[in-house]
PDB file of C-alpha atoms in Angstrom:
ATOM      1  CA  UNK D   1       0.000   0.000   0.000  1.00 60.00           C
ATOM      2  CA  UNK D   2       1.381   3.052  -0.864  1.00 90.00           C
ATOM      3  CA  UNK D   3      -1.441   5.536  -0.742  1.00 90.00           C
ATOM      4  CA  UNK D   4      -4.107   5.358   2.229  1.00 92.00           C
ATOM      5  CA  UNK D   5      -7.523   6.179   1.297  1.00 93.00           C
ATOM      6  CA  UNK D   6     -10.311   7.570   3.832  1.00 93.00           C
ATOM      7  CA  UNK D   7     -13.107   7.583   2.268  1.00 91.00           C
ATOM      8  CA  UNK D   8     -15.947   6.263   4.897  1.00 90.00           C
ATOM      9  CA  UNK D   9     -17.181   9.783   6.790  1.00 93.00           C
ATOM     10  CA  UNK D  10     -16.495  10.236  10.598  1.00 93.00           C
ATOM     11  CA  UNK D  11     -13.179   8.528  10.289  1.00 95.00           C
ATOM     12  CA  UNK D  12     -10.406   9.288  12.625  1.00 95.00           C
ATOM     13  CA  UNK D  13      -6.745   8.997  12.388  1.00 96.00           C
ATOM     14  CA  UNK D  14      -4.574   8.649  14.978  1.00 96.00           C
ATOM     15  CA  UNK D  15      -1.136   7.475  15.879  1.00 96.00           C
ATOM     16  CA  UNK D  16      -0.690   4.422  17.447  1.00 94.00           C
ATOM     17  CA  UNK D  17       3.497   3.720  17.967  1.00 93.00           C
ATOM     18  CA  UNK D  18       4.894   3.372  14.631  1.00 94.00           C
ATOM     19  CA  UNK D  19       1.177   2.941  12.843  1.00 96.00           C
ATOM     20  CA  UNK D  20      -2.012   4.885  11.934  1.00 96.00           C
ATOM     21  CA  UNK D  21      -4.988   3.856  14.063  1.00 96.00           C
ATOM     22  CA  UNK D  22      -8.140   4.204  11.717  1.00 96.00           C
ATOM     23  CA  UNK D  23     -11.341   4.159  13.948  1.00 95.00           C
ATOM     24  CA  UNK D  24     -14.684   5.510  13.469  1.00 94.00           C
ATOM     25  CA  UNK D  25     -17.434   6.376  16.444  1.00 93.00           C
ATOM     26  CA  UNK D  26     -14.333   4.288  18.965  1.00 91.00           C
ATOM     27  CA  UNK D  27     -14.409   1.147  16.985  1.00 94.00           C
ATOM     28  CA  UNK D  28     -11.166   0.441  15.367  1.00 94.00           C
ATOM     29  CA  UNK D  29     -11.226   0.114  11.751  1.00 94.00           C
ATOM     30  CA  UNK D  30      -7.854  -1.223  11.089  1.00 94.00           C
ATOM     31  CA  UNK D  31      -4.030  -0.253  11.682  1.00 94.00           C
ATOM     32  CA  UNK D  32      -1.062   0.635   9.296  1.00 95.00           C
ATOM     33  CA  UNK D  33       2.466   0.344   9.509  1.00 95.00           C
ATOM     34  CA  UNK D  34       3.895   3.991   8.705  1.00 93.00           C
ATOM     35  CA  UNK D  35       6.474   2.085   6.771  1.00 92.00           C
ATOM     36  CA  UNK D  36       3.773   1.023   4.329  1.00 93.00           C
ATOM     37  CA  UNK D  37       2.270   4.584   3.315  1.00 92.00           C
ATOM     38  CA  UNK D  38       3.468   7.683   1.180  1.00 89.00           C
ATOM     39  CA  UNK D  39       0.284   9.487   0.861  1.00 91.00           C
ATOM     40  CA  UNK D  40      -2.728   9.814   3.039  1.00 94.00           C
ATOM     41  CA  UNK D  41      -6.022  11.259   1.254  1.00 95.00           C
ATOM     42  CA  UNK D  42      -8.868  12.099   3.636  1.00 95.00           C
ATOM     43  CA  UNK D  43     -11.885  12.692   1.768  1.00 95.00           C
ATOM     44  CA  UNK D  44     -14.815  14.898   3.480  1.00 93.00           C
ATOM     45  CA  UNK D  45     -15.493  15.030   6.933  1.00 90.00           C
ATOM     46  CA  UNK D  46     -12.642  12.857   9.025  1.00 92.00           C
ATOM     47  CA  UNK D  47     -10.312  14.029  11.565  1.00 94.00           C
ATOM     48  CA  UNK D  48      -6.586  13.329  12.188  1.00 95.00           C
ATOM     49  CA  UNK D  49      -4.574  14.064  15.268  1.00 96.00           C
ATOM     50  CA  UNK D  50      -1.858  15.828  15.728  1.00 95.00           C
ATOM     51  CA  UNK D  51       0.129  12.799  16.762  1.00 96.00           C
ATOM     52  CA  UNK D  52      -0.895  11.524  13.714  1.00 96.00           C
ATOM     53  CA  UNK D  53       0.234  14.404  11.481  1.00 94.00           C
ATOM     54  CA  UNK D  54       3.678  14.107  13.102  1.00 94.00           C
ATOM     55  CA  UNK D  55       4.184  11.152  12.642  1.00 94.00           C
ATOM     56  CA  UNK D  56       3.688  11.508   8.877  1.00 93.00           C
ATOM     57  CA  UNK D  57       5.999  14.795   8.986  1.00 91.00           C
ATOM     58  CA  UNK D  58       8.541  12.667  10.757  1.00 91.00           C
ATOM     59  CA  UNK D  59       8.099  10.046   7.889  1.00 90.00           C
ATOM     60  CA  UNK D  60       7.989  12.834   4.976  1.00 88.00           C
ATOM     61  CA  UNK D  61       4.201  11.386   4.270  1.00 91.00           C
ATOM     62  CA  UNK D  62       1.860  13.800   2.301  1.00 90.00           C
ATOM     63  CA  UNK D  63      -1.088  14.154   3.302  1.00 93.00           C
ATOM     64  CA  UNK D  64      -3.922  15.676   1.206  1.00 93.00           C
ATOM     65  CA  UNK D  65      -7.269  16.787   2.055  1.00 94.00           C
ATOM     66  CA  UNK D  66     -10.236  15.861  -0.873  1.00 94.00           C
ATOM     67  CA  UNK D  67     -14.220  17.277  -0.873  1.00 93.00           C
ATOM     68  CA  UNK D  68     -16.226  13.926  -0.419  1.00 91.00           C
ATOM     69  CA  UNK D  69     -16.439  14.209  -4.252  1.00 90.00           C
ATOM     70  CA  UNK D  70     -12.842  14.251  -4.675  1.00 89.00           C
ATOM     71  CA  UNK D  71     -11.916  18.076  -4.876  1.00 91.00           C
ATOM     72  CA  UNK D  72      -8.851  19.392  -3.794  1.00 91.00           C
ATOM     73  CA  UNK D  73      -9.104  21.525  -0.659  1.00 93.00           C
ATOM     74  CA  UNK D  74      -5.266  21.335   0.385  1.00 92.00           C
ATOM     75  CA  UNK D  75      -2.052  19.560   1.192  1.00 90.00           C
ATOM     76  CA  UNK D  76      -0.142  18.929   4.072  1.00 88.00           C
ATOM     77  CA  UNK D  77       3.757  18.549   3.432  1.00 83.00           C
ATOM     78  CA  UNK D  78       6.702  17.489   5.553  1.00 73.00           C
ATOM     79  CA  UNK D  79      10.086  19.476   5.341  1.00 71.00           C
ATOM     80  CA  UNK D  80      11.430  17.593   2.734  1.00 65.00           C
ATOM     81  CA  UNK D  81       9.077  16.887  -0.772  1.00 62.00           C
ATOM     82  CA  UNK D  82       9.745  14.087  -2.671  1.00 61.00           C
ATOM     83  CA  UNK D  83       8.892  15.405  -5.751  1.00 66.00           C
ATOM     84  CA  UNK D  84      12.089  17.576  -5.052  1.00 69.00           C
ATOM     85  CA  UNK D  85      14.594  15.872  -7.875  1.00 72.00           C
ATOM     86  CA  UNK D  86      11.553  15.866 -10.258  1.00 72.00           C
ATOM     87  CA  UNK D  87      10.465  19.626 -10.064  1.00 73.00           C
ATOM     88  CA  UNK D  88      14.730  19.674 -10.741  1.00 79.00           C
ATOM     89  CA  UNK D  89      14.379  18.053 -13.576  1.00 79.00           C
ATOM     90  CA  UNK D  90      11.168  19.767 -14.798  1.00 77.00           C
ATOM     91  CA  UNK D  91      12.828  23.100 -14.247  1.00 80.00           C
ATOM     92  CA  UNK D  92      16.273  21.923 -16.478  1.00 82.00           C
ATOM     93  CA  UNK D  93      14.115  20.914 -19.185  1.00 78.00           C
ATOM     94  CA  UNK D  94      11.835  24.219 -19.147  1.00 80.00           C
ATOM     95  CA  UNK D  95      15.447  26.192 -19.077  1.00 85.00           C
ATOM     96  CA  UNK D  96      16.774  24.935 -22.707  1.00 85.00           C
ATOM     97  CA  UNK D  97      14.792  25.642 -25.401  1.00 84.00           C
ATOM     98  CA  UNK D  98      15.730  22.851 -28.052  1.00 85.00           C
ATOM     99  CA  UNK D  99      14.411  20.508 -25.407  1.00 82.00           C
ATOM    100  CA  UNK D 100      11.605  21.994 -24.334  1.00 82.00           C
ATOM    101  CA  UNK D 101      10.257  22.562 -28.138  1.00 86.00           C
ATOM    102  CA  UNK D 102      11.037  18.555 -28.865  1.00 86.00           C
ATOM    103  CA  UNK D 103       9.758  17.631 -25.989  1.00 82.00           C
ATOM    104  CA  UNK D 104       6.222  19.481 -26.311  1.00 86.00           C
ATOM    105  CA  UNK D 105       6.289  18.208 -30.107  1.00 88.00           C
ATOM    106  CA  UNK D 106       6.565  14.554 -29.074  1.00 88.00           C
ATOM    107  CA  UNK D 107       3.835  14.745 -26.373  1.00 88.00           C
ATOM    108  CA  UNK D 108       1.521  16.688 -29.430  1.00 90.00           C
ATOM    109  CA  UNK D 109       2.819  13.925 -31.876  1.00 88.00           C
ATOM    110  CA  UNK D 110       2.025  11.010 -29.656  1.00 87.00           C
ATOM    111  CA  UNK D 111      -1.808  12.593 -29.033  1.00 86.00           C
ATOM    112  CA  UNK D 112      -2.321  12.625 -32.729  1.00 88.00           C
ATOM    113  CA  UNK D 113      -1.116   8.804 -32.993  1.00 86.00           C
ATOM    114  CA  UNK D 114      -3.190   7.711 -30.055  1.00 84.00           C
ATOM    115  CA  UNK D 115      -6.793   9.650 -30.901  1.00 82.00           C
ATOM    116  CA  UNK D 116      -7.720   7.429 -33.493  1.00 65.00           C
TER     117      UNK D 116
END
């Protein structure tokens, strides 16, 4: 598992040693390992402690916060993102010009081969 989805309203996270403790209305839901999530997307109405939330800073998990639809109301980051070498790369490419204009001409050439 490398995303954890809370989906089921009146959820709540909390930390439990090394774990998250999902429960909802005191009956635990299940528990698991920190080692075993990156990402943490609470959808609607859920709450999260603040134990919780350190122990996904302390384990550089995001944690993003969804309408019950699926819109995106905000993010919660640790210090270090691990997108960080990516948005590096992104940026290089963006910076030189002969890349950037083959690279945008084999995404457009690609959509034209795959609409059919």
């Amino acid at each position: 598992m490398k995303t954890l989805y809370i989906i089921d309203q009146g959820c709540s996270i909390k930390k439990d040693n090394i774990s998250f403790l999902i429960s909802k209305n005191g009956v635990k839901l299940t528990t698991i390992p920190v080692y075993k999530i990156e990402n943490i997307f609470i959808f609607g109405n859920q709450q999260i402690t603040s134990q919780a939330l350190n122990l996904a800073f302390k384990n550089n998990i995001d944690i993003l916060f969804l309408t019950i639809s699926g819109g995106f109301k905000g993010k919660i980051s640790g210090k270090f993102s691990k997108n960080v070498y990516l948005r590096l790369a992104q940026y290089d490419i963006w910076s030189k010009k002969n890349i950037k204009i083959n690279y945008a001409k084999s995404i457009i050439r690609n959509k034209i081969i795959r609409q059919n």
